[in-house]
Amino acid sequence: MFEVRVEADFAAAHFLRDYNGKCENLHGHNYKVYAHVRGEKLNEGGMLLDFTKLKAALRTVCKKVDHTNLNDLEIFDQNPSAERIAMFIYDGIIAELKNEGIDMTYKPESSESFLLGVDVFETDTSRARYRVC
């Protein structure tokens, strides 16, 4: 099994509703994001997926949230937790790659490469991961 990872970052503000603590207040993070692709077969060039294509998809999605108040984005339903951000970025990468004709969705019975997951770090020591298996 092979796995590749690319990374990007973005800065954004948010606050958490239904949370009893300091994160109820508006604050910001410099987020670090990792996207992981896994697969058994390499393409003709000896790669799971061209790093350039994966990085472009990740960066395009991160630009959508960069320098925003995440609470203003309807997708997060006023509660932009790191877990929800990770799922948003995962889904966004899948959509961006599909627009390029690359299907990275997980198919349990297939040996094709797929987007395994996305890690979102709010800080160096706090990470949420969204993954499909």
Coordinates of C-alpha atoms in Angstrom, one line a residue:
M1 CA 0.0 0.0 0.0
F2 CA 1.3 3.5 -0.9
E3 CA 0.4 6.8 0.7
V4 CA 1.2 10.4 -0.3
R5 CA 0.6 13.6 1.6
V6 CA 0.5 17.2 0.7
E7 CA 0.0 20.3 2.9
A8 CA -1.4 23.8 2.8
D9 CA -2.4 26.4 5.3
F10 CA -4.9 29.2 5.8
A11 CA -5.8 31.7 8.5
A12 CA -9.3 32.2 9.7
A13 CA -11.4 33.3 12.6
H14 CA -14.2 31.5 14.3
F15 CA -16.1 30.9 17.5
L16 CA -17.9 27.8 18.8
R17 CA -21.5 27.8 19.8
D18 CA -22.7 25.4 22.5
Y19 CA -19.3 25.4 24.0
N20 CA -18.6 26.4 27.5
G21 CA -15.1 28.0 27.4
K22 CA -12.9 30.6 25.9
C23 CA -13.5 29.3 22.3
E24 CA -17.0 30.7 22.5
N25 CA -15.4 34.0 21.8
L26 CA -14.2 35.1 18.4
H27 CA -10.6 34.1 17.9
G28 CA -8.4 33.0 15.0
H29 CA -6.0 30.2 14.0
N30 CA -3.3 29.7 11.5
Y31 CA -4.5 26.3 10.3
K32 CA -2.2 23.7 8.8
V33 CA -3.9 21.1 6.5
Y34 CA -2.7 17.7 5.3
A35 CA -4.4 15.7 2.6
H36 CA -3.6 12.0 2.3
V37 CA -4.1 9.8 -0.7
R38 CA -3.7 6.0 -0.5
G39 CA -3.7 3.2 -3.0
E40 CA -2.2 -0.1 -4.1
K41 CA -1.4 0.7 -7.8
L42 CA 0.9 3.3 -9.2
N43 CA 0.2 5.0 -12.5
E44 CA 2.4 4.8 -15.6
G45 CA 4.7 7.5 -14.1
G46 CA 5.1 5.5 -10.9
M47 CA 2.8 7.8 -8.8
L48 CA -0.5 7.4 -7.0
L49 CA -1.4 10.9 -8.0
D50 CA 0.6 13.8 -9.2
F51 CA 1.5 16.0 -6.2
T52 CA 0.9 19.1 -8.3
K53 CA -2.8 18.1 -8.9
L54 CA -3.4 17.2 -5.3
K55 CA -1.7 20.4 -4.0
A56 CA -3.7 22.5 -6.4
A57 CA -7.0 21.0 -5.3
L58 CA -6.1 21.4 -1.6
R59 CA -5.0 25.0 -2.1
T60 CA -8.1 25.9 -4.0
V61 CA -10.3 24.7 -1.2
C62 CA -8.2 26.4 1.5
K63 CA -8.5 29.7 -0.4
K64 CA -12.3 29.5 0.0
V65 CA -11.9 29.8 3.8
D66 CA -8.7 31.8 4.0
H67 CA -9.0 35.1 5.9
T68 CA -12.7 34.6 6.7
N69 CA -14.9 34.3 9.7
L70 CA -15.8 30.7 9.3
N71 CA -19.1 31.3 11.2
D72 CA -20.3 33.3 8.2
L73 CA -20.2 30.2 6.0
E74 CA -23.5 28.4 5.9
I75 CA -21.8 25.0 5.5
F76 CA -20.6 25.1 9.1
D77 CA -24.1 25.8 10.6
Q78 CA -22.6 28.4 12.9
N79 CA -20.3 25.9 14.5
P80 CA -17.0 25.6 12.5
S81 CA -15.2 23.0 14.6
A82 CA -11.9 21.6 13.3
E83 CA -13.8 18.3 12.6
R84 CA -16.3 20.1 10.3
I85 CA -13.5 22.1 8.7
A86 CA -11.7 18.8 7.9
M87 CA -14.8 17.3 6.3
F88 CA -15.4 20.5 4.3
I89 CA -11.9 20.4 2.9
Y90 CA -12.1 16.7 2.2
D91 CA -15.3 17.1 0.2
G92 CA -13.9 20.1 -1.5
I93 CA -10.8 18.2 -2.7
I94 CA -12.9 15.4 -4.0
A95 CA -15.0 17.9 -6.0
E96 CA -11.9 19.8 -7.3
L97 CA -10.3 16.6 -8.5
K98 CA -13.5 15.4 -10.1
N99 CA -13.6 18.7 -12.1
E100 CA -10.1 17.7 -13.4
G101 CA -11.4 14.3 -14.4
I102 CA -9.8 12.5 -11.4
D103 CA -12.1 10.4 -9.2
M104 CA -10.5 10.0 -5.7
T105 CA -13.7 8.8 -3.9
Y106 CA -13.3 5.7 -1.8
K107 CA -14.6 2.5 -3.3
P108 CA -14.2 -0.4 -0.9
E109 CA -14.0 -3.2 -3.5
S110 CA -11.6 -1.3 -5.7
S111 CA -7.8 -1.1 -5.7
E112 CA -7.9 2.4 -7.2
S113 CA -6.2 5.3 -5.3
F114 CA -8.5 7.4 -3.1
L115 CA -8.4 10.4 -0.8
L116 CA -7.9 8.7 2.6
G117 CA -8.4 11.7 4.8
V118 CA -7.7 15.3 5.7
D119 CA -6.0 16.5 8.9
V120 CA -6.7 20.0 10.2
F121 CA -4.3 21.4 12.8
E122 CA -5.6 24.4 14.8
T123 CA -2.3 24.5 16.6
D124 CA 0.8 22.4 16.6
T125 CA -0.7 20.1 19.2
S126 CA -4.4 20.0 18.3
R127 CA -5.6 18.1 15.2
A128 CA -8.9 16.9 13.8
R129 CA -9.0 14.2 11.1
Y130 CA -11.7 13.3 8.7
R131 CA -11.2 10.1 6.8
V132 CA -13.3 7.6 5.0
C133 CA -12.0 4.3 6.3

